[in-house]
Amino acid sequence: MFLECSTNASTRAWLMCHQLPGISLLAMGPPSLDKIRALQRNPRNIRNLCILAHVDHGKTTLADCLVATNGIISGRLAGKLRYLDSREDEQSRGITMKSSAISLHYTSGDQEYLLNLIDSPGHVDFSSEVSTAVRLCDGAIVVVDAVEGVCPQTQVVLRQAWLENIRPVLVINKIDRLIVELKLTSQEAYTHLQKILEQVNAVTGTLFTSKVLEKQAEREEEEEEKQHEWGGDPACDWSSRQEEVDDSLLYFSPDQGNVVFASAIDGWGFSIQQFAHIYNRRMGIKAEVLLKTLWGDFYLDAKAKKIMKGAQAKGKKQLFVQLVLDNIWSLYDAVVTRRDKEKVEKVVTSLGIKVLARDLRHSDPKVLLSAICSQWLPVSQAVLLMVCEKLPSPLEMAAERVEKLMSVGARRFDSLPENTQELKRAFLRCSSAGKEPLIIFVSKMFAVEAAALPQNKQRPLTQEEMAHRKELARQRHADRMAADGEDSAHSESLPAWHDTAKVESLTLKVSNPEEKAEQQTFIAFARVFSGVAKKGQRVFVLGPKYDPAQGLCTLPEGVSASDGVCDVPHLSCCSMESLYLLMGRELEELEDVPAGNVLGIGGLEDSVLKSATLSTSPACPPFTPLNFEATPIVRVAIEPKHPSEMPKLVRGMRLLNQADPCAEVLIQETGEHVLVTAGEVHLQRCLDDLRDRFAKIEFSASKPIIPFRETVVRPPKVDMVNEDLGKQQKVAIIHKVKEEALASRLSDTLHVDSTGLVTLITPNRLATVSVRASPLPPEVTSLLERSTELIRTLEQINMSLREGRSLDISPRTLEAIAGFKVQLESLLQGRKWRNVVEHVWAFGPRRYGPNILLNSVQGYQRPSLWQCLGGRGQASEAAAPAAVMRDLDNSIVSGFQLATLSGPMCEEPLMGVCFSVEKWDIQDSLEDKGKGSGATLAEASEDRPLKPEAAANCYGPVSGQLIAAMKEACRRAFQAQPQRLMAAMYTCEIITTADVLGRVYGVLGKREGRVLHEVMKEGTDMFIIRAVLPVAESFGFADEFRKRTSGLASPQLVFSHWEVISSDPYWVPTTEEEYLHFGEKADSANQSLKYMNAVRRRKGLYVEEKIVEHAEKQRTLGKNK
């Protein structure tokens, strides 16, 4: 033992007698394919796990250490080779960009384990890859940097693991930085590590509390119902519910064995259990006692030879510092800091390990340190042991997770068909018996070159085959020489085209194999949840909208995928042509794969786009969609440099769309091919893939297409120089709208009053619509944006009720809709918004956006949007009086959807706008000819039923003109209010040192950034800065940041929210103070106008700008001409 920093000499002398032996982990050879096949058949000893962390916290280095235990790479190259980063851009950038899987063999005692390890990216742009990895796993290793602590992406991955119900374990990595960089003492480091554990547990505790409160709300509702039956007031304390729930496995604590302290780059790591067993043998203290006291406020009394409590109060060193950290600090001091050869030799001798002479002589002390630590406390031993003991096997999958995976959309698990519910048992059994149904989930498709497939690789030749081929080559050469001699006399008489054809055929023969080798083949990244996947087996491919109840009714009983499928919506068949074992950069072909294993499947590229559920049973429901944390927001338009290569570009973009889980490919109305990505780094990777792998052509990409939103705000109370405004501003706005209306052809059919109410008459004079626009409160807008999926579900329910179809809705969905309605009512308070929620007509655009259409028409009672909450009978009664005008009702909604999809400022979607239809008159065209009189909508629906001819013509000119009129009325009402642009905003998290703090602020200020808060990390010179930055200003931001700060700071950009740009793009000086301040031209920079004109220019819309033509250069008389 080499304990230099003990509390006193007697303690040090006592511990010196109890030397700490080394723990050796011999690197095994690469496991054979037959060995892995045998391990795959024992699901109890399988561990499917992924490594999750913030960028640059050491995931891939840790993965290298684990891979080295199987002899696949050298232990000396661990952390330098980055074996699972197989892409060239991953190696050059030093970050992981895709999830990679590898199967490892590990032996602990008499048990052999198969570990299916998935290394995932930490960069926020590739968080979709994390989602694909987490879905296939049962556990996760969460890695946290000991200096940086919990970072934004750490919180994201913990939330993703929580949402997928997988169990995490913690590795606190880079502890060497506390010694070498921060130069903390062992006591200070202990306090620092305690704080990191508290931070991680705080994130987990927040997630846990939210879950407890959800369950408590469900119980309270049940209790309220009982109390209503029996009388009395219900009483409940949420904290008592928390105490009832078992959270023993939830938090990270070293004494529970789910925390490892490590430095993966130096090759060492340990858990409390390892030191407890070591000191148990050497000191005679019970292992159970050491497990409870090695982490905590305990110290060692050397005189009494007892472990006592209250180290901090008595000023003693904690047991963890005394027995663990002091040893590691002493080793670093001897090897790295002082380079004391005598001390190093004593350490090596006391640990009983062997170090090579070349390592002792090496000029880099880290080489010697790694050689000692990798034998003394190998990180792979600690991590793999923790994984095997603490992470669940496929047999231990929670029933709650199974039900969550099988319940899609508004359907609840109890409402699924009985055959479908029985599949839950197959999930929990995870059996590979012949009768078990096959259930596979494909989380993503990834592309590999055809030459990399095992069936296309050349196997090594035997000596006999080599000799045989040599003899055949010699014989062919002799025959060719003889044939050339005979044909030389006739060569002059052959025509010229003969030689050309010969050369062309030779070229084709040579080029075809190269083209075939460069072809991209798609492999499905999947996991078998039940049954056995066999090569060549036919399975059902279940689309995300597939309904098992409909499939079971349509298909005959006992049907299989090999029998063929009749026309069942969202159900198809395919064949699994090949199965692969994923080994990082290599693939190994398999004949079958049992349940509980991760695998690659070939031959699905024509049946699966990005993710899918495969099964041999049509009763299986599709799995719930993956939870993607990143929002694709960065767009570029792509066009080939040579127009003739457009088909190649289209095919390449289709392949890219399939190969990337987060990328989206769109064709806009203008005909542009648009690529949508999650960020700048993701965009660059997609463009490189498109150029080098998929399209293989030269193309040009536009500047990033920045998304904006259009909105209206309340009329300002002060002008641009903060002077109080009179009524002249409002009059000027209305006057401006009137001038535009009079200038257009719609002047005789359009009227705008002083309050902003726009009235529009259709060209055939049969319908009149009056619309008013007003801004929604920001809280309502954010609520609508958060509740997109819920609004979409509500729309599907209403559509089913309108069509008379029965739909079994889960109580949880109804509760969510009711809660959403209550939230809306609570946020829309005041005289202006009284009873507004009951009159909501629709949401838009696309029927689920953050804009509202209100029904304020006198006498028009239409079916309530919330009819699913009031029961079926009430819904049918409400639908009766409005059934006559249903189709024209849809015309009003369609016009609103079109208006909110592209606003008048720059054809961008609207956000946070409420349109109220205050008048909707319609005339019967037949009576109009005779009487010339109009009738309101209420009169038309009550007194005169719609005639059959008119009903047949409901999609004719009246409907079309009403849609156009409604759209135009909404746009004019929008323009009658103060208009603003909304910019997409990134949240920027920066961790930097005090030296470059000024440069950080300089870069942020230059790019319109705004610092929200700045906190100094306790015990370090690191600052954590949180800022917001417009997406429009973010391109090149990271590169400029690294250049200005010399690489000492790197930002993490995550899409956060939409923010109103305060400046008015249409502002002109109107008051005397504004003329004095800004001048008559008022040509100072207007950020909002700059963005708006840029979007209009890109879309080919009219841009009002002054262009100097035929200018003359001014010269003064004082200069020579």
Coordinates of N, CA and C in Angstrom, one line a residue, residues 135-201:
R135 N -34.2 2.4 -27.5 CA -35.4 1.5 -27.7 C -35.0 0.0 -27.7
L136 N -33.8 -0.3 -28.2 CA -33.4 -1.7 -28.3 C -32.7 -2.3 -27.0
C137 N -32.6 -1.4 -26.0 CA -31.8 -1.8 -24.8 C -32.7 -2.0 -23.6
D138 N -32.1 -2.7 -22.6 CA -32.7 -2.9 -21.3 C -32.1 -2.1 -20.2
G139 N -30.8 -1.6 -20.5 CA -30.1 -0.8 -19.5 C -29.2 0.2 -20.2
A140 N -28.6 1.1 -19.5 CA -27.7 2.1 -20.1 C -26.6 2.5 -19.1
I141 N -25.5 2.7 -19.6 CA -24.3 3.3 -18.9 C -24.3 4.8 -19.1
V142 N -24.6 5.6 -18.1 CA -24.6 7.1 -18.2 C -23.2 7.5 -17.8
V143 N -22.5 8.2 -18.7 CA -21.2 8.7 -18.4 C -21.2 10.2 -18.1
V144 N -20.6 10.6 -17.0 CA -20.6 12.0 -16.6 C -19.1 12.5 -16.4
D145 N -18.7 13.6 -17.0 CA -17.4 14.2 -16.8 C -17.3 14.7 -15.4
A146 N -16.2 14.3 -14.7 CA -16.0 14.7 -13.3 C -15.8 16.2 -13.1
V147 N -15.3 16.9 -14.2 CA -15.1 18.3 -14.1 C -16.4 19.1 -14.5
E148 N -16.9 18.7 -15.7 CA -18.1 19.5 -16.2 C -19.4 19.1 -15.5
G149 N -19.5 17.9 -14.9 CA -20.7 17.5 -14.2 C -21.9 17.3 -15.2
V150 N -23.1 17.5 -14.6 CA -24.3 17.3 -15.4 C -24.4 18.4 -16.4
C151 N -24.4 18.1 -17.7 CA -24.6 19.0 -18.8 C -26.0 18.9 -19.5
P152 N -26.3 19.8 -20.4 CA -27.7 19.7 -21.0 C -28.0 18.3 -21.6
Q153 N -27.0 17.8 -22.3 CA -27.3 16.5 -23.0 C -27.4 15.4 -22.0
T154 N -26.7 15.5 -20.9 CA -26.8 14.5 -19.8 C -28.3 14.4 -19.3
Q155 N -28.9 15.5 -19.1 CA -30.3 15.6 -18.7 C -31.2 14.9 -19.8
V156 N -30.9 15.2 -21.0 CA -31.7 14.7 -22.1 C -31.6 13.2 -22.2
V157 N -30.4 12.6 -22.1 CA -30.3 11.1 -22.2 C -30.9 10.5 -21.0
L158 N -30.8 11.1 -19.8 CA -31.5 10.5 -18.6 C -33.0 10.5 -18.8
R159 N -33.5 11.6 -19.4 CA -34.9 11.6 -19.7 C -35.3 10.6 -20.7
Q160 N -34.5 10.4 -21.8 CA -34.8 9.4 -22.8 C -34.8 8.0 -22.2
A161 N -33.8 7.7 -21.3 CA -33.8 6.4 -20.6 C -35.0 6.2 -19.8
W162 N -35.4 7.3 -19.1 CA -36.6 7.2 -18.2 C -37.9 6.9 -19.1
L163 N -38.0 7.6 -20.2 CA -39.2 7.5 -21.0 C -39.3 6.0 -21.6
E164 N -38.2 5.4 -21.8 CA -38.2 4.0 -22.4 C -38.2 3.0 -21.3
N165 N -38.2 3.4 -20.0 CA -38.3 2.4 -18.9 C -37.1 1.5 -18.9
I166 N -35.9 2.0 -19.1 CA -34.7 1.2 -19.0 C -33.9 1.7 -17.8
R167 N -33.1 0.7 -17.2 CA -32.4 1.0 -16.0 C -31.0 1.6 -16.3
P168 N -30.6 2.7 -15.7 CA -29.3 3.3 -15.9 C -28.3 2.9 -14.8
V169 N -27.1 2.9 -15.1 CA -26.0 2.9 -14.1 C -25.0 4.0 -14.4
L170 N -24.3 4.5 -13.5 CA -23.5 5.7 -13.6 C -22.0 5.4 -13.6
V171 N -21.3 6.1 -14.6 CA -19.8 6.1 -14.6 C -19.3 7.5 -14.5
I172 N -18.7 7.9 -13.4 CA -18.1 9.3 -13.3 C -16.7 9.2 -13.9
N173 N -16.5 9.8 -15.0 CA -15.3 9.6 -15.8 C -14.4 10.8 -15.7
K174 N -13.2 10.7 -16.1 CA -12.2 11.8 -16.2 C -11.8 12.3 -14.8
I175 N -11.7 11.4 -13.8 CA -11.3 11.8 -12.5 C -9.9 12.3 -12.5
D176 N -9.1 11.9 -13.5 CA -7.7 12.3 -13.6 C -7.6 13.8 -13.8
R177 N -8.7 14.4 -14.4 CA -8.7 15.9 -14.6 C -8.7 16.6 -13.2
L178 N -9.3 16.0 -12.2 CA -9.4 16.7 -10.9 C -8.0 16.8 -10.3
I179 N -7.1 15.8 -10.7 CA -5.7 15.8 -10.1 C -4.8 16.6 -11.0
V180 N -4.8 16.4 -12.3 CA -3.9 17.0 -13.2 C -4.2 18.5 -13.5
E181 N -5.5 18.7 -13.8 CA -5.9 20.1 -14.3 C -6.3 20.9 -13.2
L182 N -7.3 20.5 -12.4 CA -7.8 21.4 -11.3 C -6.9 21.3 -10.0
K183 N -6.1 20.3 -10.0 CA -5.1 20.1 -8.8 C -5.9 20.2 -7.5
L184 N -7.0 19.5 -7.4 CA -7.7 19.4 -6.1 C -7.0 18.4 -5.2
T185 N -7.1 18.6 -3.9 CA -6.7 17.5 -3.0 C -7.7 16.4 -3.0
S186 N -7.4 15.3 -2.4 CA -8.3 14.2 -2.3 C -9.6 14.5 -1.6
Q187 N -9.4 15.3 -0.5 CA -10.6 15.7 0.3 C -11.5 16.6 -0.6
E188 N -10.9 17.6 -1.3 CA -11.7 18.5 -2.2 C -12.4 17.7 -3.3
A189 N -11.7 16.7 -3.8 CA -12.3 15.9 -4.9 C -13.5 15.1 -4.4
Y190 N -13.4 14.6 -3.1 CA -14.5 13.8 -2.6 C -15.8 14.7 -2.5
T191 N -15.6 16.0 -2.0 CA -16.7 16.9 -2.0 C -17.3 17.2 -3.3
H192 N -16.4 17.3 -4.3 CA -16.8 17.6 -5.7 C -17.6 16.4 -6.3
L193 N -17.1 15.2 -6.0 CA -17.8 14.0 -6.5 C -19.2 13.9 -5.9
Q194 N -19.3 14.2 -4.6 CA -20.6 14.2 -3.9 C -21.6 15.1 -4.6
K195 N -21.1 16.3 -5.0 CA -22.0 17.3 -5.6 C -22.5 16.8 -7.0
I196 N -21.6 16.1 -7.7 CA -22.0 15.5 -9.0 C -23.1 14.5 -8.9
L197 N -22.9 13.6 -7.9 CA -23.9 12.6 -7.6 C -25.2 13.2 -7.2
E198 N -25.2 14.3 -6.5 CA -26.4 15.0 -6.1 C -27.1 15.6 -7.3
Q199 N -26.3 16.2 -8.3 CA -26.9 16.7 -9.5 C -27.6 15.7 -10.3
V200 N -26.9 14.5 -10.5 CA -27.5 13.4 -11.3 C -28.8 12.9 -10.6
N201 N -28.7 12.7 -9.3 CA -29.9 12.3 -8.6 C -31.1 13.3 -8.6

